[in-house]
Amino acid sequence: MDESMDSAPHLISTCVAFICNTSQSAMDALLEGLNDAQKSAVTSPANVVQVLAPPGSGKTKTLTARVAYHVNHERLQPWNIIVCTFTIKAAREMKERIKGFVGEKLEAKLILGTFHSVARRFLSRYGQEIGIDKNFGIADTSDSTAILKRIVARHQYTVEPGHARSRISKLKAKGVSADDFRATAKNVNDNEFAMVYSSYQEHLKASNLLDYDDLLVRCVDLLRKSPSCVSTIQAVLIDEYQDTNNIQYELMQLLAQSTRRITIVGDPDQSIYSFRSAEIKNLHRMRTDYPESVVINLENNYRSSGCILNSAMAVIEQDESRPQKPLIATHGVGEPPTLRHLVSATGEAKWIIEEIKRTKTLAAGLLSYDDYAVLIRSSHLSAQIERALGQEGIPYRMVAGTKFFDRAEIKILLDYLRVVSQPEHKHNDAVARVINVPSRKVGDATVKALLEEAEVKKVTLWKLLLDVARGRRKPESKVSAQAQKGIEQFVNVILTSRERLHPAEGENCDLLDLIYHVLKKISFESYLKQAHKDNWQDRWANVEELVNQAAQMTTAFANGEDILDDALPIVQGVEQREDTGADILSKFLANVTLSSVADQEGGEVAQVTISTIHAAKGLEWPVVFMPALYDGSIPHSRADDHDEERRLLYVGMTRAQGLLYLSCPMKQSGQEKTKLSRFISDKKIQKLFSERGPDLAFKRSTIPDLARILRRPCPADTDLKTAHSLLERLEDDKYPATREEMDGEDPTWGASWGDKFNSSGLSGDGPKQSFKRRKVEGSNSISSETVSTTMRTVSGFSTAVTTMSSVKTGFTSALDLGNLQSMQKEAERIRSKEARDEAREGKDCQATSDGARCHHKLL
DNA sequence: AAACTGGGCCTTTTT
DNA sequence: GGCCCAGTTT
């Protein structure tokens, strides 16, 4: 690129000199491997650049390279560059990639994070300009709901608290304040809601809290009032721009108000956050507001096989309102994706595990568990998958299930810390949540009464408790002797903890010491042992992880490091607030609400990933499964924007590099029949899929093709051959694959194994079941004689049940294919068929979701 | 009378 | 995991 010549060094400083010496090669490295469109996006001299980047087109690569270009070639100081993402994970990923370009030191100086965390930084530094206390806390969704619940209960309003919360959130996303809303209220309902909204705001204010939306709204207020806070900002970059809502758009404008230099990357087809008020319209709005905008389209997909891309395109193109645009595969066609029907959700999970094992084995080292992802629409769908993986001993990680900081044990601890942090503020909810944890015999009734009393008397709950504990005031609420005692204990915990918050002069506040104190005072470990007998170890490990984080922060703080990325450019005329030692706790708490613990990559153990589709955005895996694709799940029954649901499916499908599996159980975990998702019901679309998993055993090109797509060396022929001998089944033929097969074989299809065994309808089959039980209990040492006896009986029994049919249809299907090799394999299989059927059935029963219950019934 | 315990029900997506 | 309800303990 010739432009690189323009940027000859002209400033002398050690730092700059260093960069300039390496400038030419850095430039080369920066642009290496970029295509023309990407290069022009990275190096565009235009002030406002919109990069439209479909899946797998190198979006992150382009954005990170442009950040590096700003730093290395345009000589922008990293602390004058803001990069906003939507998810914590995306921010983390971006950081890593930028480090590779500009080095750790410069990267660390960038203002990079989620919109919310960037806003938090500005508010925490300059909040005093608009009257925000520096130690504001952040109310998460459950805090907000709790506040609204109480407001609604007290005034006996008719709105549902959850509904009110989302309505308030939507209004804030549009920049409509409580006062604005009241002014436009049209009817009784609106009036009531206006009351709720403003009470909610008052409550937040009194508690020194900002909710997620407030972070954005108030930051907009701040930057409007004091533009000088961002006077040094020279470039703003936004990732996943299609997900911006109105308030974020305004924030973007304000952050960039000094130089109007903005780069955004996004893809309207991947807009999946309209429930968070994302406005696709912002793309056009930006072109209007910034007529100087340059639009660059990326069109090459470097991620997926042609077949996968094709099927994903076919899905998204059903949306006729959507403008057509090209997306060109750069890989070979690969294997057609699979669209599979399974009998039940349990069966679906087992089939997935079967396919993971089959493909991993047959790929002979090409694939590890790390390469597999199961993407689900709703987090509760993970249960079956987790259970099945667990049963097979396959390691997995669950992304974005219950987040670390949402875990009950962590929340309890954090609530204690919140109360310790600012009891003088009206942190009533936190107080109420932990006053009886562990049990101090201060029951719900007492707490509720005290809360009401505190509200009426306009004092904080903490103040009231303090008075009660010290016997200064007889509360109007009835407080039993034991409750009185409990309150005294609680107050004691908090007061002794607070002593540690304000250490002697010259000493840093030791967060660790404080946490240990709280843990000891409330005997948290024994509490967990007693309250969660089954998994207290895991929970205690989580607590240790939190302690760990606090430890890291304490050391960093002691070393004077900028632990929370709080450094903002020094701006003249606007006073930045200094941190005092005791502020560390409130910072820790605020940060915790906006962060997540990094996935333990561990490295040593390869793990299958389970993730929601939402959380999977921006990521890719060699093999992707998308289960539960039925109407009601996707499109979700509560979703009203079906186009967005379709985009969601599209986003999921385009995560796959080499192999993609879509599947649909014919029954939900309940008993309702399912209907295949409307997005993949079209005949033309179904033609793009195969009914069974790909042939990795007999089609010779499959594995080499896969290796090429993954840019990995292809396993040796001998290894591939050896792999065959490791498997009983070389093909995806363990379960029936089509409705016809399932219907034909068994009119009672739909009653899955688990369903059958758990249903009381089987209670009469005593003798056979006892065999089954012996098989289940019998370890490997069970004699072959016993096995065969057991097997015959159970086989006879199970012909009545669906799974048996899978074996048969497996045969016929293989024969129909006329595949000689597979016929030979089948012959082999027939020889040991019965034994394996038996083995499988024993396992099936045991592996049933309610294994234990199944077991009992069989007794 | 208040607190606790166990069982049955449901569960969109994220900062 | 959260919520509600019924039955039991303190």
Short mmCIF file of N, CA and C in Angstrom, two decimals, chain A residues 745-844:
data_model
loop_
_atom_site.label_atom_id
_atom_site.label_comp_id
_atom_site.label_asym_id
_atom_site.label_seq_id
_atom_site.Cartn_x
_atom_site.Cartn_y
_atom_site.Cartn_z
N GLU A 745 -42.26 -47.60 11.83
CA GLU A 745 -41.81 -48.64 12.74
C GLU A 745 -42.65 -48.72 13.98
N ASP A 746 -43.13 -47.64 14.38
CA ASP A 746 -43.79 -47.66 15.68
C ASP A 746 -44.86 -46.59 15.76
N PRO A 747 -46.11 -47.04 15.76
CA PRO A 747 -47.19 -46.07 15.80
C PRO A 747 -47.15 -45.23 17.07
N THR A 748 -46.49 -45.69 18.08
CA THR A 748 -46.45 -44.90 19.31
C THR A 748 -45.20 -44.04 19.37
N TRP A 749 -44.65 -43.72 18.20
CA TRP A 749 -43.45 -42.88 18.23
C TRP A 749 -43.74 -41.64 19.03
N GLY A 750 -42.74 -41.11 19.55
CA GLY A 750 -42.98 -39.91 20.35
C GLY A 750 -42.82 -40.25 21.81
N ALA A 751 -43.19 -41.47 22.15
CA ALA A 751 -42.92 -41.87 23.52
C ALA A 751 -41.45 -42.25 23.54
N SER A 752 -40.65 -41.39 24.03
CA SER A 752 -39.22 -41.64 24.00
C SER A 752 -38.88 -42.67 25.06
N TRP A 753 -37.67 -43.07 25.05
CA TRP A 753 -37.22 -43.99 26.08
C TRP A 753 -37.55 -43.47 27.45
N GLY A 754 -37.06 -42.28 27.68
CA GLY A 754 -37.27 -41.72 29.00
C GLY A 754 -38.75 -41.63 29.32
N ASP A 755 -39.50 -41.15 28.34
CA ASP A 755 -40.93 -40.97 28.58
C ASP A 755 -41.58 -42.30 28.93
N LYS A 756 -41.23 -43.31 28.13
CA LYS A 756 -41.83 -44.63 28.35
C LYS A 756 -41.52 -45.14 29.74
N PHE A 757 -40.25 -45.07 30.05
CA PHE A 757 -39.84 -45.68 31.30
C PHE A 757 -40.34 -44.92 32.50
N ASN A 758 -40.48 -43.66 32.32
CA ASN A 758 -40.94 -42.89 33.46
C ASN A 758 -42.45 -42.93 33.62
N SER A 759 -43.11 -43.27 32.54
CA SER A 759 -44.56 -43.26 32.64
C SER A 759 -45.02 -44.49 33.41
N SER A 760 -46.09 -44.32 34.12
CA SER A 760 -46.54 -45.41 34.98
C SER A 760 -47.08 -46.56 34.15
N GLY A 761 -47.30 -46.33 32.89
CA GLY A 761 -47.86 -47.35 32.03
C GLY A 761 -47.05 -48.63 32.00
N LEU A 762 -45.82 -48.56 32.40
CA LEU A 762 -44.97 -49.73 32.29
C LEU A 762 -44.87 -50.53 33.58
N SER A 763 -45.56 -50.08 34.56
CA SER A 763 -45.33 -50.68 35.87
C SER A 763 -45.67 -52.17 35.91
N GLY A 764 -46.38 -52.62 34.93
CA GLY A 764 -46.75 -54.03 34.95
C GLY A 764 -45.66 -54.98 34.45
N ASP A 765 -44.63 -54.45 33.87
CA ASP A 765 -43.65 -55.33 33.23
C ASP A 765 -42.56 -55.79 34.18
N GLY A 766 -42.96 -56.27 35.29
CA GLY A 766 -42.03 -56.62 36.33
C GLY A 766 -40.82 -57.47 35.94
N PRO A 767 -41.03 -58.66 35.47
CA PRO A 767 -39.92 -59.57 35.26
C PRO A 767 -38.85 -59.02 34.31
N LYS A 768 -39.30 -58.50 33.19
CA LYS A 768 -38.34 -57.98 32.23
C LYS A 768 -37.53 -56.85 32.84
N GLN A 769 -38.24 -56.09 33.64
CA GLN A 769 -37.54 -54.96 34.20
C GLN A 769 -36.48 -55.40 35.18
N SER A 770 -36.74 -56.49 35.84
CA SER A 770 -35.72 -56.90 36.78
C SER A 770 -34.44 -57.30 36.04
N PHE A 771 -34.62 -57.85 34.86
CA PHE A 771 -33.44 -58.15 34.05
C PHE A 771 -32.69 -56.87 33.74
N LYS A 772 -33.50 -55.95 33.32
CA LYS A 772 -32.93 -54.66 32.96
C LYS A 772 -32.12 -54.11 34.12
N ARG A 773 -32.69 -54.25 35.29
CA ARG A 773 -32.02 -53.67 36.43
C ARG A 773 -30.67 -54.35 36.66
N ARG A 774 -30.68 -55.65 36.50
CA ARG A 774 -29.42 -56.34 36.72
C ARG A 774 -28.39 -55.87 35.71
N LYS A 775 -28.85 -55.66 34.54
CA LYS A 775 -27.92 -55.20 33.52
C LYS A 775 -27.38 -53.82 33.89
N VAL A 776 -28.27 -53.00 34.36
CA VAL A 776 -27.85 -51.65 34.71
C VAL A 776 -26.82 -51.69 35.84
N GLU A 777 -27.14 -52.51 36.82
CA GLU A 777 -26.23 -52.56 37.96
C GLU A 777 -24.97 -53.33 37.62
N GLY A 778 -25.17 -54.35 36.79
CA GLY A 778 -24.04 -55.20 36.46
C GLY A 778 -22.92 -54.40 35.83
N SER A 779 -21.75 -54.58 36.31
CA SER A 779 -20.62 -53.85 35.76
C SER A 779 -20.09 -54.62 34.56
N ASN A 780 -18.90 -54.28 34.18
CA ASN A 780 -18.30 -54.94 33.02
C ASN A 780 -18.10 -56.42 33.25
N SER A 781 -18.09 -56.80 34.49
CA SER A 781 -17.75 -58.18 34.80
C SER A 781 -18.89 -59.14 34.53
N ILE A 782 -20.00 -58.60 34.13
CA ILE A 782 -21.16 -59.46 33.90
C ILE A 782 -20.83 -60.49 32.80
N SER A 783 -21.21 -61.72 33.02
CA SER A 783 -20.81 -62.78 32.08
C SER A 783 -21.61 -62.68 30.79
N SER A 784 -21.02 -63.17 29.74
CA SER A 784 -21.68 -63.04 28.44
C SER A 784 -22.98 -63.85 28.44
N GLU A 785 -22.99 -64.89 29.21
CA GLU A 785 -24.19 -65.71 29.27
C GLU A 785 -25.34 -64.88 29.83
N THR A 786 -25.04 -64.26 30.92
CA THR A 786 -26.06 -63.41 31.54
C THR A 786 -26.52 -62.35 30.54
N VAL A 787 -25.58 -61.80 29.85
CA VAL A 787 -25.91 -60.75 28.91
C VAL A 787 -26.90 -61.27 27.88
N SER A 788 -26.61 -62.41 27.33
CA SER A 788 -27.48 -62.87 26.26
C SER A 788 -28.88 -63.18 26.76
N THR A 789 -28.97 -63.75 27.94
CA THR A 789 -30.29 -64.01 28.48
C THR A 789 -31.05 -62.70 28.65
N THR A 790 -30.39 -61.83 29.33
CA THR A 790 -30.98 -60.54 29.60
C THR A 790 -31.41 -59.89 28.29
N MET A 791 -30.52 -60.01 27.37
CA MET A 791 -30.72 -59.32 26.12
C MET A 791 -31.95 -59.79 25.40
N ARG A 792 -32.10 -61.08 25.33
CA ARG A 792 -33.26 -61.58 24.60
C ARG A 792 -34.54 -61.04 25.21
N THR A 793 -34.58 -61.16 26.49
CA THR A 793 -35.78 -60.71 27.16
C THR A 793 -36.03 -59.23 26.88
N VAL A 794 -34.99 -58.48 27.08
CA VAL A 794 -35.18 -57.04 26.95
C VAL A 794 -35.43 -56.65 25.51
N SER A 795 -34.78 -57.35 24.60
CA SER A 795 -35.03 -57.04 23.20
C SER A 795 -36.49 -57.28 22.87
N GLY A 796 -36.97 -58.40 23.33
CA GLY A 796 -38.37 -58.70 23.06
C GLY A 796 -39.25 -57.61 23.61
N PHE A 797 -38.90 -57.22 24.77
CA PHE A 797 -39.67 -56.17 25.44
C PHE A 797 -39.60 -54.87 24.66
N SER A 798 -38.44 -54.59 24.18
CA SER A 798 -38.29 -53.25 23.64
C SER A 798 -38.72 -53.13 22.18
N THR A 799 -39.01 -54.24 21.52
CA THR A 799 -39.53 -54.06 20.17
C THR A 799 -40.77 -53.20 20.18
N ALA A 800 -41.46 -53.25 21.31
CA ALA A 800 -42.67 -52.45 21.41
C ALA A 800 -42.32 -50.97 21.54
N VAL A 801 -41.09 -50.71 21.81
CA VAL A 801 -40.68 -49.33 22.07
C VAL A 801 -39.87 -48.81 20.89
N THR A 802 -39.92 -47.57 20.72
CA THR A 802 -39.36 -46.94 19.53
C THR A 802 -37.92 -47.28 19.22
N THR A 803 -37.09 -47.25 20.22
CA THR A 803 -35.67 -47.32 19.94
C THR A 803 -35.29 -48.56 19.16
N MET A 804 -36.02 -49.63 19.41
CA MET A 804 -35.72 -50.85 18.70
C MET A 804 -35.79 -50.62 17.20
N SER A 805 -36.72 -49.87 16.80
CA SER A 805 -36.91 -49.64 15.38
C SER A 805 -35.71 -48.96 14.74
N SER A 806 -34.98 -48.26 15.56
CA SER A 806 -33.84 -47.53 15.00
C SER A 806 -32.85 -48.50 14.39
N VAL A 807 -32.70 -49.63 15.02
CA VAL A 807 -31.75 -50.60 14.52
C VAL A 807 -32.18 -51.07 13.14
N LYS A 808 -33.44 -51.42 13.05
CA LYS A 808 -33.95 -51.93 11.78
C LYS A 808 -33.83 -50.89 10.68
N THR A 809 -34.32 -49.74 10.96
CA THR A 809 -34.29 -48.73 9.90
C THR A 809 -32.86 -48.41 9.53
N GLY A 810 -31.99 -48.53 10.50
CA GLY A 810 -30.58 -48.32 10.18
C GLY A 810 -30.15 -49.25 9.08
N PHE A 811 -30.56 -50.50 9.19
CA PHE A 811 -30.21 -51.48 8.16
C PHE A 811 -30.79 -51.12 6.81
N THR A 812 -32.09 -51.02 6.81
CA THR A 812 -32.74 -50.82 5.52
C THR A 812 -32.18 -49.59 4.83
N SER A 813 -31.95 -48.58 5.61
CA SER A 813 -31.45 -47.37 5.00
C SER A 813 -30.08 -47.60 4.38
N ALA A 814 -29.25 -48.31 5.09
CA ALA A 814 -27.92 -48.56 4.55
C ALA A 814 -28.01 -49.39 3.28
N LEU A 815 -28.91 -50.36 3.27
CA LEU A 815 -29.06 -51.20 2.09
C LEU A 815 -29.59 -50.38 0.93
N ASP A 816 -30.53 -49.55 1.24
CA ASP A 816 -31.10 -48.71 0.19
C ASP A 816 -30.01 -47.90 -0.51
N LEU A 817 -29.06 -47.50 0.24
CA LEU A 817 -28.00 -46.70 -0.34
C LEU A 817 -27.17 -47.52 -1.31
N GLY A 818 -27.27 -48.83 -1.18
CA GLY A 818 -26.52 -49.69 -2.06
C GLY A 818 -25.03 -49.55 -1.86
N ASN A 819 -24.69 -49.15 -0.68
CA ASN A 819 -23.28 -48.95 -0.41
C ASN A 819 -22.64 -50.27 0.02
N LEU A 820 -21.79 -50.78 -0.83
CA LEU A 820 -21.22 -52.10 -0.57
C LEU A 820 -20.45 -52.15 0.74
N GLN A 821 -19.62 -51.16 0.88
CA GLN A 821 -18.81 -51.17 2.09
C GLN A 821 -19.67 -51.16 3.32
N SER A 822 -20.69 -50.34 3.24
CA SER A 822 -21.52 -50.25 4.43
C SER A 822 -22.27 -51.55 4.64
N MET A 823 -22.55 -52.26 3.55
CA MET A 823 -23.20 -53.55 3.70
C MET A 823 -22.30 -54.54 4.41
N GLN A 824 -21.02 -54.47 4.05
CA GLN A 824 -20.08 -55.36 4.72
C GLN A 824 -20.05 -55.05 6.21
N LYS A 825 -20.00 -53.78 6.47
CA LYS A 825 -19.99 -53.37 7.87
C LYS A 825 -21.25 -53.87 8.57
N GLU A 826 -22.33 -53.76 7.85
CA GLU A 826 -23.60 -54.20 8.43
C GLU A 826 -23.53 -55.69 8.77
N ALA A 827 -22.92 -56.45 7.86
CA ALA A 827 -22.82 -57.88 8.09
C ALA A 827 -22.10 -58.13 9.41
N GLU A 828 -21.03 -57.41 9.58
CA GLU A 828 -20.28 -57.51 10.81
C GLU A 828 -21.16 -57.17 12.00
N ARG A 829 -21.91 -56.14 11.77
CA ARG A 829 -22.75 -55.63 12.84
C ARG A 829 -23.81 -56.65 13.25
N ILE A 830 -24.36 -57.32 12.22
CA ILE A 830 -25.41 -58.28 12.51
C ILE A 830 -24.91 -59.36 13.45
N ARG A 831 -23.66 -59.73 13.23
CA ARG A 831 -23.11 -60.80 14.06
C ARG A 831 -23.18 -60.48 15.54
N SER A 832 -22.91 -59.26 15.85
CA SER A 832 -22.92 -58.94 17.29
C SER A 832 -24.08 -58.01 17.64
N LYS A 833 -25.03 -58.02 16.78
CA LYS A 833 -26.14 -57.07 16.91
C LYS A 833 -26.86 -57.17 18.25
N GLU A 834 -27.25 -58.37 18.56
CA GLU A 834 -28.08 -58.51 19.75
C GLU A 834 -27.35 -58.05 20.99
N ALA A 835 -26.10 -58.45 21.09
CA ALA A 835 -25.35 -58.05 22.28
C ALA A 835 -25.33 -56.54 22.41
N ARG A 836 -25.12 -55.90 21.28
CA ARG A 836 -25.01 -54.46 21.37
C ARG A 836 -26.36 -53.78 21.63
N ASP A 837 -27.36 -54.35 21.00
CA ASP A 837 -28.69 -53.80 21.26
C ASP A 837 -28.96 -53.81 22.75
N GLU A 838 -28.62 -54.94 23.30
CA GLU A 838 -28.86 -55.07 24.73
C GLU A 838 -28.05 -54.04 25.51
N ALA A 839 -26.79 -54.01 25.16
CA ALA A 839 -25.92 -53.08 25.89
C ALA A 839 -26.47 -51.67 25.79
N ARG A 840 -26.91 -51.35 24.60
CA ARG A 840 -27.39 -50.00 24.40
C ARG A 840 -28.64 -49.74 25.21
N GLU A 841 -29.50 -50.72 25.20
CA GLU A 841 -30.75 -50.48 25.91
C GLU A 841 -30.54 -50.33 27.39
N GLY A 842 -29.63 -51.14 27.91
CA GLY A 842 -29.32 -50.96 29.32
C GLY A 842 -28.85 -49.56 29.58
N LYS A 843 -27.99 -49.11 28.69
CA LYS A 843 -27.43 -47.78 28.86
C LYS A 843 -28.53 -46.72 28.71
N ASP A 844 -29.37 -46.92 27.72
CA ASP A 844 -30.43 -45.97 27.47
C ASP A 844 -31.26 -45.74 28.72
#
